C-alpha cells in the first residue's frame, strides 16, 4: 500500500512537471506569436514611412517642375518684353532719323 501511494505521488509529480513543461511551451509559443505580430507591425510602419517619403518626393518634384515652368514662362515673357522694347527703340530711332532728314531738307 505504501508503494502504491509512493507510485501515485510519483505519477502526480510527473504529471505536474509535464503540465509545467506544457505551460512553458505555450508561453514560448505566445511570445513567438507576439514577436511575429510586432515584426509585422514594424514592417507595415516601415512600408508606410517609405510610401510617405516617396509621396513627399513626388510632391516635391511636382512643385519643382511647376516652379521651373513658371520661371521659364517668366523668362519668355521677359524676352518678349525685351524684344518689344528693342523694336520700340528701333521705331523711335527711325522717327528721329526721319525728322532729321526732313529738317535737313527744309
Short mmCIF file of C-alpha atoms in Angstrom, two decimals:
data_model
loop_
_atom_site.label_atom_id
_atom_site.label_comp_id
_atom_site.label_asym_id
_atom_site.label_seq_id
_atom_site.Cartn_x
_atom_site.Cartn_y
_atom_site.Cartn_z
CA UNK A 1 0.00 0.00 0.00
CA UNK A 2 2.83 2.36 0.85
CA UNK A 3 4.39 1.52 -2.51
CA UNK A 4 1.10 2.30 -4.26
CA UNK A 5 0.93 5.68 -2.55
CA UNK A 6 4.54 6.38 -3.48
CA UNK A 7 3.83 5.35 -7.08
CA UNK A 8 0.74 7.59 -7.14
CA UNK A 9 2.72 10.53 -5.74
CA UNK A 10 5.44 9.93 -8.34
CA UNK A 11 2.79 9.91 -11.10
CA UNK A 12 1.32 13.17 -9.74
CA UNK A 13 4.78 14.79 -9.59
CA UNK A 14 5.47 13.67 -13.16
CA UNK A 15 2.05 14.94 -14.26
CA UNK A 16 2.70 18.32 -12.62
CA UNK A 17 6.11 18.52 -14.29
CA UNK A 18 4.53 17.71 -17.66
CA UNK A 19 1.83 20.36 -17.11
CA UNK A 20 4.55 22.87 -16.20
CA UNK A 21 6.52 21.98 -19.35
CA UNK A 22 3.35 22.37 -21.45
CA UNK A 23 2.66 25.78 -19.84
CA UNK A 24 6.25 26.83 -20.61
CA UNK A 25 5.86 25.68 -24.25
CA UNK A 26 2.54 27.55 -24.56
CA UNK A 27 4.13 30.67 -23.08
CA UNK A 28 7.02 30.41 -25.56
CA UNK A 29 4.56 29.97 -28.47
CA UNK A 30 2.67 33.06 -27.29
CA UNK A 31 5.92 35.05 -27.11
CA UNK A 32 6.86 33.97 -30.64
CA UNK A 33 3.43 34.94 -31.94
CA UNK A 34 3.69 38.33 -30.24
CA UNK A 35 7.18 38.92 -31.68
CA UNK A 36 5.88 37.95 -35.14
CA UNK A 37 2.96 40.39 -34.74
CA UNK A 38 5.33 43.14 -33.62
CA UNK A 39 7.65 42.42 -36.55
CA UNK A 40 4.75 42.57 -38.98
CA UNK A 41 3.55 45.83 -37.41
CA UNK A 42 7.06 47.28 -37.69
CA UNK A 43 7.31 46.18 -41.34
CA UNK A 44 3.92 47.79 -42.01
CA UNK A 45 5.01 51.03 -40.31
CA UNK A 46 8.22 51.00 -42.36
CA UNK A 47 6.20 50.46 -45.57
CA UNK A 48 4.01 53.42 -44.61
CA UNK A 49 7.10 55.57 -43.91
CA UNK A 50 8.59 54.61 -47.29
CA UNK A 51 5.31 55.38 -49.07
CA UNK A 52 5.12 58.74 -47.26
CA UNK A 53 8.71 59.61 -48.23
CA UNK A 54 8.03 58.59 -51.84
CA UNK A 55 4.85 60.64 -51.95
CA UNK A 56 6.67 63.62 -50.39
CA UNK A 57 9.40 63.24 -53.02
CA UNK A 58 6.80 63.09 -55.78
CA UNK A 59 5.12 66.23 -54.38
CA UNK A 60 8.50 67.97 -54.14
CA UNK A 61 9.33 67.03 -57.74
CA UNK A 62 5.92 68.25 -58.94
CA UNK A 63 6.40 71.55 -57.08
CA UNK A 64 9.91 71.88 -58.56
CA UNK A 65 8.60 71.19 -62.09
CA UNK A 66 5.86 73.78 -61.63
CA UNK A 67 8.38 76.32 -60.31
CA UNK A 68 10.72 75.60 -63.24
CA UNK A 69 7.93 76.04 -65.79
CA UNK A 70 6.84 79.29 -64.11
CA UNK A 71 10.44 80.55 -64.27
CA UNK A 72 10.60 79.56 -67.93
CA UNK A 73 7.34 81.39 -68.68
CA UNK A 74 8.65 84.45 -66.83
CA UNK A 75 11.88 84.28 -68.86
CA UNK A 76 9.84 84.02 -72.06
CA UNK A 77 7.67 86.99 -71.03
CA UNK A 78 10.82 88.93 -70.15
CA UNK A 79 12.38 88.08 -73.50
CA UNK A 80 9.21 89.14 -75.30
CA UNK A 81 9.21 92.47 -73.38
CA UNK A 82 12.89 92.95 -74.23
CA UNK A 83 12.20 92.31 -77.92
CA UNK A 84 9.24 94.71 -77.83
CA UNK A 85 11.39 97.41 -76.17
CA UNK A 86 14.09 96.86 -78.80
CA UNK A 87 11.51 97.21 -81.61
CA UNK A 88 10.20 100.39 -79.95
CA UNK A 89 13.76 101.81 -79.76
CA UNK A 90 14.27 100.99 -83.43
CA UNK A 91 10.98 102.71 -84.36
CA UNK A 92 11.97 105.74 -82.27
CA UNK A 93 15.39 105.85 -83.94
CA UNK A 94 13.73 105.62 -87.34
CA UNK A 95 11.40 108.53 -86.40
CA UNK A 96 14.35 110.61 -85.19
CA UNK A 97 16.30 109.90 -88.40
CA UNK A 98 13.23 110.71 -90.47
CA UNK A 99 12.65 114.03 -88.67
CA UNK A 100 16.38 114.92 -89.01
CA UNK A 101 16.18 114.17 -92.71
CA UNK A 102 13.09 116.39 -93.01
CA UNK A 103 14.88 119.22 -91.14
CA UNK A 104 17.88 118.91 -93.44
CA UNK A 105 15.62 119.17 -96.46
CA UNK A 106 13.91 122.30 -95.13
#
